[in-house]
Amino acid sequence: MPLLKKINQVLVVLLVLLACLLLHISLKASSQPKKVYRQSHHFAAGSLPAAEAETDDVIPVIICASEERTGASMATINSIISNTDASVFFYIVTLRDAVKIARRYIERTMLKGIQYKILEFNPMVLRGKVKPDSSRPDLLHPLNFVRFYLPLLGISHRRAVYVDDDVIVQGDIKDLYGIKLKAGHAAAFASDCDLPSTHEMVRSVGMQTTYMGFLDYRKQEVKDLGINPNECSFNPGVFVADITEWRRQKITKQLEKWMEENFRQNIYSSAMAGGVATPPMLIVFHDRYTTLDPLWHVRHLGWSPDARYSESFLQGAHLLHWNGPFKPWNYPAVHWNLWERWFIPDPSGRFVVTRPDGDS
């Protein structure tokens, strides 16, 4: 009996120690920030990882590629490399289900010579920050929030260009990349109050171009910001980011703060003009961003299947953005011919372009 009692005591001690060890591991894990991405290196044949390193002649471009819109991302990439002689390095951010799709799209098409890295975004970092909204569920896709986490993507460059996947670049990307940011500014955006042609388009489709269109000014949290509701907004679908300054100012933490605030207080909604990814950017970068040349972000092409810009104006634009529900790979859409010239058919047949006659 004494021996059995001693064995039981030893077992109790071991169980206590094991419980303490498990508690320690759990607390340590919970104290660590969730990893934003998992990297998957896939470089073009003949290129070296060194091409990704910080150099003056390499332009880093960040673009997301969702499973259902990979073909759109590839059209954007094609338009960029076709209109520059600069060396461009693409950070292609996607979710786990589309990593192989994106890689195969590149390897089996004319894009196989590009320099790139595929990064798998971790949607768990958005837990407690984004709530479901049925009005425009497409705006809640996890990849819409990649732009909030640029310094955490493992990018080795001091600055980078971010572009949405419904963009076509007609100018030389090195001119956009080379913009001089004002001291203390972490990014450059296009103001929503820039070109007369844009104003006409905005009026015709009923788009909002002020903070009132993105924030709920009935909420005290919004009133306390002291931002004039009639002040011009900006579009975060295309921007140049100073990664070093972004990190220094803890921009990502600030953006997450407002995401969490909205999760609790509903201070903005995707039923309003800009969904849930634009309002935090508008708040954090208010009066703290450099303005892009408006021809480097001609937008609203996707807001109406009827409202059109003049062809001469679009020919002179450096970048076209089909923000809105009417995308150029679907029908109905406007100015889709300017997008389709850069489209590369999906070798797997997943991404299909629809046109008025029903042909794909």
mmCIF file of N, CA and C in Angstrom, residues 213-332:
data_model
loop_
_atom_site.group_PDB
_atom_site.id
_atom_site.type_symbol
_atom_site.label_atom_id
_atom_site.label_comp_id
_atom_site.label_asym_id
_atom_site.label_seq_id
_atom_site.Cartn_x
_atom_site.Cartn_y
_atom_site.Cartn_z
ATOM 1 N N GLY A 213 -20.220 59.599 -47.612
ATOM 2 C CA GLY A 213 -20.635 58.400 -48.320
ATOM 3 C C GLY A 213 -20.044 57.118 -47.767
ATOM 4 N N PHE A 214 -19.124 57.222 -46.812
ATOM 5 C CA PHE A 214 -18.435 56.042 -46.298
ATOM 6 C C PHE A 214 -18.594 55.829 -44.795
ATOM 7 N N LEU A 215 -18.855 56.917 -44.053
ATOM 8 C CA LEU A 215 -18.933 56.831 -42.599
ATOM 9 C C LEU A 215 -20.325 57.229 -42.121
ATOM 10 N N ASP A 216 -20.747 56.653 -41.015
ATOM 11 C CA ASP A 216 -22.055 56.958 -40.441
ATOM 12 C C ASP A 216 -21.900 58.101 -39.435
ATOM 13 N N TYR A 217 -22.237 59.306 -39.866
ATOM 14 C CA TYR A 217 -22.028 60.486 -39.039
ATOM 15 C C TYR A 217 -23.057 60.614 -37.916
ATOM 16 N N ARG A 218 -23.944 59.649 -37.802
ATOM 17 C CA ARG A 218 -24.845 59.630 -36.646
ATOM 18 C C ARG A 218 -24.137 59.062 -35.420
ATOM 19 N N LYS A 219 -23.047 58.349 -35.641
ATOM 20 C CA LYS A 219 -22.319 57.715 -34.543
ATOM 21 C C LYS A 219 -21.328 58.694 -33.914
ATOM 22 N N GLN A 220 -21.267 58.689 -32.609
ATOM 23 C CA GLN A 220 -20.405 59.618 -31.891
ATOM 24 C C GLN A 220 -18.934 59.389 -32.221
ATOM 25 N N GLU A 221 -18.569 58.114 -32.414
ATOM 26 C CA GLU A 221 -17.174 57.791 -32.726
ATOM 27 C C GLU A 221 -16.727 58.482 -34.014
ATOM 28 N N VAL A 222 -17.647 58.609 -34.954
ATOM 29 C CA VAL A 222 -17.335 59.275 -36.220
ATOM 30 C C VAL A 222 -17.295 60.789 -36.022
ATOM 31 N N LYS A 223 -18.254 61.331 -35.285
ATOM 32 C CA LYS A 223 -18.269 62.773 -35.023
ATOM 33 C C LYS A 223 -16.985 63.214 -34.333
ATOM 34 N N ASP A 224 -16.501 62.363 -33.422
ATOM 35 C CA ASP A 224 -15.312 62.717 -32.646
ATOM 36 C C ASP A 224 -14.051 62.810 -33.503
ATOM 37 N N LEU A 225 -14.090 62.257 -34.710
ATOM 38 C CA LEU A 225 -12.929 62.331 -35.606
ATOM 39 C C LEU A 225 -12.679 63.766 -36.071
ATOM 40 N N GLY A 226 -13.743 64.567 -36.091
ATOM 41 C CA GLY A 226 -13.594 65.952 -36.523
ATOM 42 C C GLY A 226 -13.363 66.111 -38.016
ATOM 43 N N ILE A 227 -13.767 65.122 -38.796
ATOM 44 C CA ILE A 227 -13.603 65.178 -40.252
ATOM 45 C C ILE A 227 -14.871 65.740 -40.882
ATOM 46 N N ASN A 228 -14.727 66.768 -41.679
ATOM 47 C CA ASN A 228 -15.868 67.356 -42.371
ATOM 48 C C ASN A 228 -16.505 66.305 -43.286
ATOM 49 N N PRO A 229 -17.809 66.038 -43.121
ATOM 50 C CA PRO A 229 -18.448 65.009 -43.948
ATOM 51 C C PRO A 229 -18.440 65.321 -45.436
ATOM 52 N N ASN A 230 -18.242 66.581 -45.804
ATOM 53 C CA ASN A 230 -18.195 66.967 -47.210
ATOM 54 C C ASN A 230 -16.785 66.968 -47.779
ATOM 55 N N GLU A 231 -15.831 66.534 -46.962
ATOM 56 C CA GLU A 231 -14.450 66.479 -47.437
ATOM 57 C C GLU A 231 -14.281 65.352 -48.453
ATOM 58 N N CYS A 232 -13.422 65.583 -49.447
ATOM 59 C CA CYS A 232 -13.211 64.597 -50.513
ATOM 60 C C CYS A 232 -12.592 63.315 -49.972
ATOM 61 N N SER A 233 -13.106 62.204 -50.444
ATOM 62 C CA SER A 233 -12.537 60.902 -50.094
ATOM 63 C C SER A 233 -11.443 60.544 -51.095
ATOM 64 N N PHE A 234 -10.877 59.354 -50.975
ATOM 65 C CA PHE A 234 -9.905 58.853 -51.956
ATOM 66 C C PHE A 234 -10.153 57.362 -52.143
ATOM 67 N N ASN A 235 -9.586 56.819 -53.196
ATOM 68 C CA ASN A 235 -9.805 55.412 -53.519
ATOM 69 C C ASN A 235 -8.545 54.606 -53.226
ATOM 70 N N PRO A 236 -8.622 53.588 -52.339
ATOM 71 C CA PRO A 236 -7.447 52.797 -51.975
ATOM 72 C C PRO A 236 -7.210 51.572 -52.857
ATOM 73 N N GLY A 237 -7.818 51.548 -54.048
ATOM 74 C CA GLY A 237 -7.621 50.406 -54.949
ATOM 75 C C GLY A 237 -6.307 50.447 -55.687
ATOM 76 N N VAL A 238 -5.677 51.606 -55.690
ATOM 77 C CA VAL A 238 -4.355 51.794 -56.302
ATOM 78 C C VAL A 238 -3.591 52.777 -55.430
ATOM 79 N N PHE A 239 -2.413 52.400 -54.990
ATOM 80 C CA PHE A 239 -1.616 53.357 -54.220
ATOM 81 C C PHE A 239 -0.157 52.945 -54.171
ATOM 82 N N VAL A 240 0.669 53.924 -53.871
ATOM 83 C CA VAL A 240 2.100 53.684 -53.648
ATOM 84 C C VAL A 240 2.326 53.783 -52.147
ATOM 85 N N ALA A 241 2.968 52.780 -51.573
ATOM 86 C CA ALA A 241 3.166 52.733 -50.125
ATOM 87 C C ALA A 241 4.643 52.812 -49.762
ATOM 88 N N ASP A 242 4.941 53.633 -48.790
ATOM 89 C CA ASP A 242 6.264 53.655 -48.173
ATOM 90 C C ASP A 242 6.206 52.666 -47.015
ATOM 91 N N ILE A 243 6.731 51.477 -47.237
ATOM 92 C CA ILE A 243 6.614 50.398 -46.254
ATOM 93 C C ILE A 243 7.312 50.762 -44.945
ATOM 94 N N THR A 244 8.446 51.419 -45.054
ATOM 95 C CA THR A 244 9.201 51.809 -43.853
ATOM 96 C C THR A 244 8.397 52.782 -43.009
ATOM 97 N N GLU A 245 7.806 53.802 -43.642
ATOM 98 C CA GLU A 245 7.012 54.796 -42.927
ATOM 99 C C GLU A 245 5.726 54.176 -42.386
ATOM 100 N N TRP A 246 5.145 53.278 -43.150
ATOM 101 C CA TRP A 246 3.931 52.568 -42.728
ATOM 102 C C TRP A 246 4.206 51.809 -41.433
ATOM 103 N N ARG A 247 5.331 51.146 -41.402
ATOM 104 C CA ARG A 247 5.698 50.376 -40.207
ATOM 105 C C ARG A 247 5.987 51.308 -39.032
ATOM 106 N N ARG A 248 6.691 52.418 -39.307
ATOM 107 C CA ARG A 248 7.057 53.355 -38.238
ATOM 108 C C ARG A 248 5.816 53.960 -37.586
ATOM 109 N N GLN A 249 4.808 54.267 -38.385
ATOM 110 C CA GLN A 249 3.594 54.882 -37.863
ATOM 111 C C GLN A 249 2.571 53.856 -37.354
ATOM 112 N N LYS A 250 2.914 52.583 -37.459
ATOM 113 C CA LYS A 250 2.008 51.513 -37.015
ATOM 114 C C LYS A 250 0.634 51.643 -37.683
ATOM 115 N N ILE A 251 0.666 51.844 -38.993
ATOM 116 C CA ILE A 251 -0.568 52.033 -39.761
ATOM 117 C C ILE A 251 -1.477 50.812 -39.657
ATOM 118 N N THR A 252 -0.890 49.622 -39.723
ATOM 119 C CA THR A 252 -1.704 48.402 -39.651
ATOM 120 C C THR A 252 -2.479 48.334 -38.340
ATOM 121 N N LYS A 253 -1.836 48.673 -37.234
ATOM 122 C CA LYS A 253 -2.514 48.670 -35.932
ATOM 123 C C LYS A 253 -3.665 49.673 -35.914
ATOM 124 N N GLN A 254 -3.434 50.825 -36.515
ATOM 125 C CA GLN A 254 -4.487 51.841 -36.561
ATOM 126 C C GLN A 254 -5.681 51.361 -37.382
ATOM 127 N N LEU A 255 -5.392 50.713 -38.511
ATOM 128 C CA LEU A 255 -6.470 50.195 -39.356
ATOM 129 C C LEU A 255 -7.263 49.113 -38.624
ATOM 130 N N GLU A 256 -6.541 48.235 -37.928
ATOM 131 C CA GLU A 256 -7.217 47.173 -37.177
ATOM 132 C C GLU A 256 -8.087 47.753 -36.070
ATOM 133 N N LYS A 257 -7.639 48.834 -35.476
ATOM 134 C CA LYS A 257 -8.428 49.476 -34.416
ATOM 135 C C LYS A 257 -9.803 49.883 -34.937
ATOM 136 N N TRP A 258 -9.837 50.479 -36.142
ATOM 137 C CA TRP A 258 -11.111 50.941 -36.688
ATOM 138 C C TRP A 258 -11.953 49.786 -37.220
ATOM 139 N N MET A 259 -11.309 48.721 -37.664
ATOM 140 C CA MET A 259 -12.065 47.527 -38.033
ATOM 141 C C MET A 259 -12.777 46.954 -36.814
ATOM 142 N N GLU A 260 -12.055 46.896 -35.690
ATOM 143 C CA GLU A 260 -12.639 46.368 -34.456
ATOM 144 C C GLU A 260 -13.730 47.294 -33.932
ATOM 145 N N GLU A 261 -13.530 48.606 -34.099
ATOM 146 C CA GLU A 261 -14.536 49.578 -33.671
ATOM 147 C C GLU A 261 -15.822 49.391 -34.468
ATOM 148 N N ASN A 262 -15.677 49.177 -35.765
ATOM 149 C CA ASN A 262 -16.859 48.950 -36.587
ATOM 150 C C ASN A 262 -17.539 47.630 -36.236
ATOM 151 N N PHE A 263 -16.748 46.630 -35.886
ATOM 152 C CA PHE A 263 -17.302 45.337 -35.491
ATOM 153 C C PHE A 263 -18.215 45.504 -34.272
ATOM 154 N N ARG A 264 -17.822 46.441 -33.380
ATOM 155 C CA ARG A 264 -18.608 46.666 -32.165
ATOM 156 C C ARG A 264 -19.740 47.670 -32.381
ATOM 157 N N GLN A 265 -19.445 48.769 -33.099
ATOM 158 C CA GLN A 265 -20.364 49.902 -33.153
ATOM 159 C C GLN A 265 -21.050 50.114 -34.504
ATOM 160 N N ASN A 266 -20.615 49.387 -35.537
ATOM 161 C CA ASN A 266 -21.223 49.549 -36.862
ATOM 162 C C ASN A 266 -21.126 50.998 -37.351
ATOM 163 N N ILE A 267 -19.922 51.521 -37.411
ATOM 164 C CA ILE A 267 -19.741 52.913 -37.806
ATOM 165 C C ILE A 267 -19.677 53.088 -39.318
ATOM 166 N N TYR A 268 -19.569 51.995 -40.055
ATOM 167 C CA TYR A 268 -19.689 52.035 -41.506
ATOM 168 C C TYR A 268 -20.260 50.706 -41.967
ATOM 169 N N SER A 269 -20.684 50.652 -43.202
ATOM 170 C CA SER A 269 -21.343 49.452 -43.686
ATOM 171 C C SER A 269 -21.104 49.284 -45.169
ATOM 172 N N SER A 270 -21.101 48.043 -45.638
ATOM 173 C CA SER A 270 -20.917 47.804 -47.067
ATOM 174 C C SER A 270 -22.155 48.194 -47.848
ATOM 175 N N ALA A 271 -23.248 48.561 -47.144
ATOM 176 C CA ALA A 271 -24.421 49.089 -47.837
ATOM 177 C C ALA A 271 -24.147 50.508 -48.313
ATOM 178 N N MET A 272 -23.102 51.124 -47.726
ATOM 179 C CA MET A 272 -22.727 52.472 -48.132
ATOM 180 C C MET A 272 -21.770 52.357 -49.314
ATOM 181 N N ALA A 273 -21.239 53.466 -49.766
ATOM 182 C CA ALA A 273 -20.541 53.511 -51.051
ATOM 183 C C ALA A 273 -19.302 52.637 -51.132
ATOM 184 N N GLY A 274 -18.526 52.562 -50.065
ATOM 185 C CA GLY A 274 -17.212 51.972 -50.229
ATOM 186 C C GLY A 274 -16.966 50.647 -49.565
ATOM 187 N N GLY A 275 -18.024 49.974 -49.093
ATOM 188 C CA GLY A 275 -17.802 48.692 -48.462
ATOM 189 C C GLY A 275 -17.109 48.829 -47.130
ATOM 190 N N VAL A 276 -16.333 47.812 -46.753
ATOM 191 C CA VAL A 276 -15.726 47.798 -45.423
ATOM 192 C C VAL A 276 -14.203 47.939 -45.443
ATOM 193 N N ALA A 277 -13.599 47.943 -46.623
ATOM 194 C CA ALA A 277 -12.147 48.085 -46.690
ATOM 195 C C ALA A 277 -11.728 49.540 -46.860
ATOM 196 N N THR A 278 -12.588 50.355 -47.450
ATOM 197 C CA THR A 278 -12.237 51.754 -47.687
ATOM 198 C C THR A 278 -12.324 52.636 -46.444
ATOM 199 N N PRO A 279 -13.387 52.565 -45.625
ATOM 200 C CA PRO A 279 -13.514 53.489 -44.491
ATOM 201 C C PRO A 279 -12.325 53.533 -43.534
ATOM 202 N N PRO A 280 -11.754 52.402 -43.111
ATOM 203 C CA PRO A 280 -10.595 52.503 -42.211
ATOM 204 C C PRO A 280 -9.433 53.253 -42.840
ATOM 205 N N MET A 281 -9.233 53.059 -44.153
ATOM 206 C CA MET A 281 -8.157 53.764 -44.841
ATOM 207 C C MET A 281 -8.439 55.270 -44.849
ATOM 208 N N LEU A 282 -9.704 55.629 -45.084
ATOM 209 C CA LEU A 282 -10.070 57.050 -45.098
ATOM 210 C C LEU A 282 -9.816 57.703 -43.750
ATOM 211 N N ILE A 283 -10.086 56.979 -42.690
ATOM 212 C CA ILE A 283 -9.887 57.528 -41.344
ATOM 213 C C ILE A 283 -8.396 57.670 -41.024
ATOM 214 N N VAL A 284 -7.665 56.603 -41.214
ATOM 215 C CA VAL A 284 -6.250 56.580 -40.806
ATOM 216 C C VAL A 284 -5.398 57.520 -41.658
ATOM 217 N N PHE A 285 -5.701 57.626 -42.940
ATOM 218 C CA PHE A 285 -4.885 58.455 -43.829
ATOM 219 C C PHE A 285 -5.470 59.846 -44.054
ATOM 220 N N HIS A 286 -6.482 60.213 -43.292
ATOM 221 C CA HIS A 286 -7.076 61.540 -43.469
ATOM 222 C C HIS A 286 -6.024 62.633 -43.308
ATOM 223 N N ASP A 287 -5.887 63.463 -44.331
ATOM 224 C CA ASP A 287 -4.919 64.579 -44.329
ATOM 225 C C ASP A 287 -3.477 64.110 -44.186
ATOM 226 N N ARG A 288 -3.224 62.845 -44.485
ATOM 227 C CA ARG A 288 -1.873 62.300 -44.298
ATOM 228 C C ARG A 288 -1.448 61.462 -45.492
ATOM 229 N N TYR A 289 -1.815 61.899 -46.689
ATOM 230 C CA TYR A 289 -1.385 61.154 -47.874
ATOM 231 C C TYR A 289 -1.012 62.112 -49.003
ATOM 232 N N THR A 290 -0.125 61.648 -49.868
ATOM 233 C CA THR A 290 0.275 62.398 -51.051
ATOM 234 C C THR A 290 -0.714 62.087 -52.171
ATOM 235 N N THR A 291 -1.004 63.076 -52.996
ATOM 236 C CA THR A 291 -2.001 62.900 -54.056
ATOM 237 C C THR A 291 -1.347 62.437 -55.354
ATOM 238 N N LEU A 292 -1.926 61.375 -55.940
ATOM 239 C CA LEU A 292 -1.454 60.870 -57.223
ATOM 240 C C LEU A 292 -1.963 61.737 -58.368
ATOM 241 N N ASP A 293 -1.219 61.744 -59.458
ATOM 242 C CA ASP A 293 -1.718 62.302 -60.702
ATOM 243 C C ASP A 293 -3.010 61.567 -61.040
ATOM 244 N N PRO A 294 -4.127 62.277 -61.248
ATOM 245 C CA PRO A 294 -5.410 61.604 -61.472
ATOM 246 C C PRO A 294 -5.426 60.660 -62.668
ATOM 247 N N LEU A 295 -4.556 60.899 -63.658
ATOM 248 C CA LEU A 295 -4.499 59.987 -64.806
ATOM 249 C C LEU A 295 -3.911 58.628 -64.424
ATOM 250 N N TRP A 296 -3.323 58.555 -63.218
ATOM 251 C CA TRP A 296 -2.813 57.283 -62.727
ATOM 252 C C TRP A 296 -3.863 56.500 -61.940
ATOM 253 N N HIS A 297 -5.090 56.984 -61.950
ATOM 254 C CA HIS A 297 -6.167 56.194 -61.351
ATOM 255 C C HIS A 297 -7.518 56.681 -61.861
ATOM 256 N N VAL A 298 -7.806 56.368 -63.104
ATOM 257 C CA VAL A 298 -9.109 56.694 -63.688
ATOM 258 C C VAL A 298 -10.059 55.556 -63.326
ATOM 259 N N ARG A 299 -11.074 55.867 -62.539
ATOM 260 C CA ARG A 299 -11.884 54.811 -61.950
ATOM 261 C C ARG A 299 -13.375 54.980 -62.234
ATOM 262 N N HIS A 300 -14.169 54.172 -61.522
ATOM 263 C CA HIS A 300 -15.627 54.138 -61.657
ATOM 264 C C HIS A 300 -16.091 53.474 -62.951
ATOM 265 N N LEU A 301 -15.191 52.800 -63.668
ATOM 266 C CA LEU A 301 -15.600 52.160 -64.918
ATOM 267 C C LEU A 301 -16.556 50.992 -64.674
ATOM 268 N N GLY A 302 -16.604 50.493 -63.445
ATOM 269 C CA GLY A 302 -17.466 49.351 -63.158
ATOM 270 C C GLY A 302 -18.739 49.691 -62.409
ATOM 271 N N TRP A 303 -19.100 50.979 -62.355
ATOM 272 C CA TRP A 303 -20.265 51.349 -61.553
ATOM 273 C C TRP A 303 -21.574 51.372 -62.324
ATOM 274 N N SER A 304 -21.497 51.361 -63.639
ATOM 275 C CA SER A 304 -22.719 51.365 -64.438
ATOM 276 C C SER A 304 -22.442 50.708 -65.789
ATOM 277 N N PRO A 305 -23.382 49.924 -66.301
ATOM 278 C CA PRO A 305 -23.197 49.323 -67.619
ATOM 279 C C PRO A 305 -23.532 50.299 -68.743
ATOM 280 N N ASP A 306 -23.884 51.530 -68.389
ATOM 281 C CA ASP A 306 -24.302 52.520 -69.385
ATOM 282 C C ASP A 306 -23.395 53.748 -69.440
ATOM 283 N N ALA A 307 -22.944 54.231 -68.279
ATOM 284 C CA ALA A 307 -22.139 55.456 -68.239
ATOM 285 C C ALA A 307 -20.736 55.187 -68.774
ATOM 286 N N ARG A 308 -20.316 56.017 -69.726
ATOM 287 C CA ARG A 308 -19.025 55.790 -70.383
ATOM 288 C C ARG A 308 -18.184 57.062 -70.371
ATOM 289 N N TYR A 309 -16.860 56.862 -70.362
ATOM 290 C CA TYR A 309 -15.940 57.960 -70.610
ATOM 291 C C TYR A 309 -15.751 58.097 -72.123
ATOM 292 N N SER A 310 -15.187 59.229 -72.552
ATOM 293 C CA SER A 310 -14.848 59.361 -73.971
ATOM 294 C C SER A 310 -13.630 58.492 -74.262
ATOM 295 N N GLU A 311 -13.587 57.936 -75.452
ATOM 296 C CA GLU A 311 -12.483 57.050 -75.831
ATOM 297 C C GLU A 311 -11.159 57.801 -75.830
ATOM 298 N N SER A 312 -11.172 59.067 -76.257
ATOM 299 C CA SER A 312 -9.929 59.840 -76.292
ATOM 300 C C SER A 312 -9.378 60.057 -74.887
ATOM 301 N N PHE A 313 -10.273 60.286 -73.929
ATOM 302 C CA PHE A 313 -9.834 60.457 -72.543
ATOM 303 C C PHE A 313 -9.205 59.169 -72.016
ATOM 304 N N LEU A 314 -9.831 58.035 -72.267
ATOM 305 C CA LEU A 314 -9.319 56.755 -71.774
ATOM 306 C C LEU A 314 -7.993 56.379 -72.432
ATOM 307 N N GLN A 315 -7.826 56.748 -73.684
ATOM 308 C CA GLN A 315 -6.567 56.435 -74.359
ATOM 309 C C GLN A 315 -5.398 57.159 -73.698
ATOM 310 N N GLY A 316 -5.660 58.355 -73.138
ATOM 311 C CA GLY A 316 -4.595 59.116 -72.488
ATOM 312 C C GLY A 316 -4.395 58.778 -71.026
ATOM 313 N N ALA A 317 -5.279 57.937 -70.472
ATOM 314 C CA ALA A 317 -5.168 57.560 -69.058
ATOM 315 C C ALA A 317 -4.048 56.543 -68.861
ATOM 316 N N HIS A 318 -3.343 56.651 -67.739
ATOM 317 C CA HIS A 318 -2.247 55.726 -67.453
ATOM 318 C C HIS A 318 -2.731 54.442 -66.788
ATOM 319 N N LEU A 319 -3.869 54.537 -66.089
ATOM 320 C CA LEU A 319 -4.375 53.367 -65.363
ATOM 321 C C LEU A 319 -5.901 53.429 -65.328
ATOM 322 N N LEU A 320 -6.545 52.301 -65.641
ATOM 323 C CA LEU A 320 -8.006 52.209 -65.659
ATOM 324 C C LEU A 320 -8.466 51.240 -64.576
ATOM 325 N N HIS A 321 -9.529 51.613 -63.867
ATOM 326 C CA HIS A 321 -9.995 50.810 -62.739
ATOM 327 C C HIS A 321 -11.505 50.590 -62.849
ATOM 328 N N TRP A 322 -11.904 49.325 -62.978
ATOM 329 C CA TRP A 322 -13.314 48.973 -63.063
ATOM 330 C C TRP A 322 -13.880 48.700 -61.670
ATOM 331 N N ASN A 323 -13.642 49.619 -60.726
ATOM 332 C CA ASN A 323 -14.233 49.434 -59.396
ATOM 333 C C ASN A 323 -15.752 49.540 -59.511
ATOM 334 N N GLY A 324 -16.456 48.727 -58.746
ATOM 335 C CA GLY A 324 -17.902 48.643 -58.870
ATOM 336 C C GLY A 324 -18.308 47.238 -59.286
ATOM 337 N N PRO A 325 -19.587 46.970 -59.386
ATOM 338 C CA PRO A 325 -20.069 45.598 -59.627
ATOM 339 C C PRO A 325 -19.979 45.107 -61.066
ATOM 340 N N PHE A 326 -19.768 46.014 -62.040
ATOM 341 C CA PHE A 326 -19.785 45.603 -63.448
ATOM 342 C C PHE A 326 -18.353 45.469 -63.974
ATOM 343 N N LYS A 327 -17.821 44.264 -63.867
ATOM 344 C CA LYS A 327 -16.435 44.004 -64.226
ATOM 345 C C LYS A 327 -16.276 43.756 -65.728
ATOM 346 N N PRO A 328 -15.122 44.082 -66.291
ATOM 347 C CA PRO A 328 -14.942 44.000 -67.750
ATOM 348 C C PRO A 328 -14.891 42.579 -68.300
ATOM 349 N N TRP A 329 -14.776 41.581 -67.441
ATOM 350 C CA TRP A 329 -14.785 40.192 -67.920
ATOM 351 C C TRP A 329 -16.197 39.601 -67.898
ATOM 352 N N ASN A 330 -17.162 40.374 -67.413
ATOM 353 C CA ASN A 330 -18.554 39.932 -67.385
ATOM 354 C C ASN A 330 -19.409 40.818 -68.284
ATOM 355 N N TYR A 331 -20.660 40.430 -68.438
ATOM 356 C CA TYR A 331 -21.617 41.249 -69.185
ATOM 357 C C TYR A 331 -22.801 41.551 -68.278
ATOM 358 N N PRO A 332 -23.292 42.801 -68.252
ATOM 359 C CA PRO A 332 -22.836 43.941 -69.046
ATOM 360 C C PRO A 332 -21.646 44.657 -68.407
#
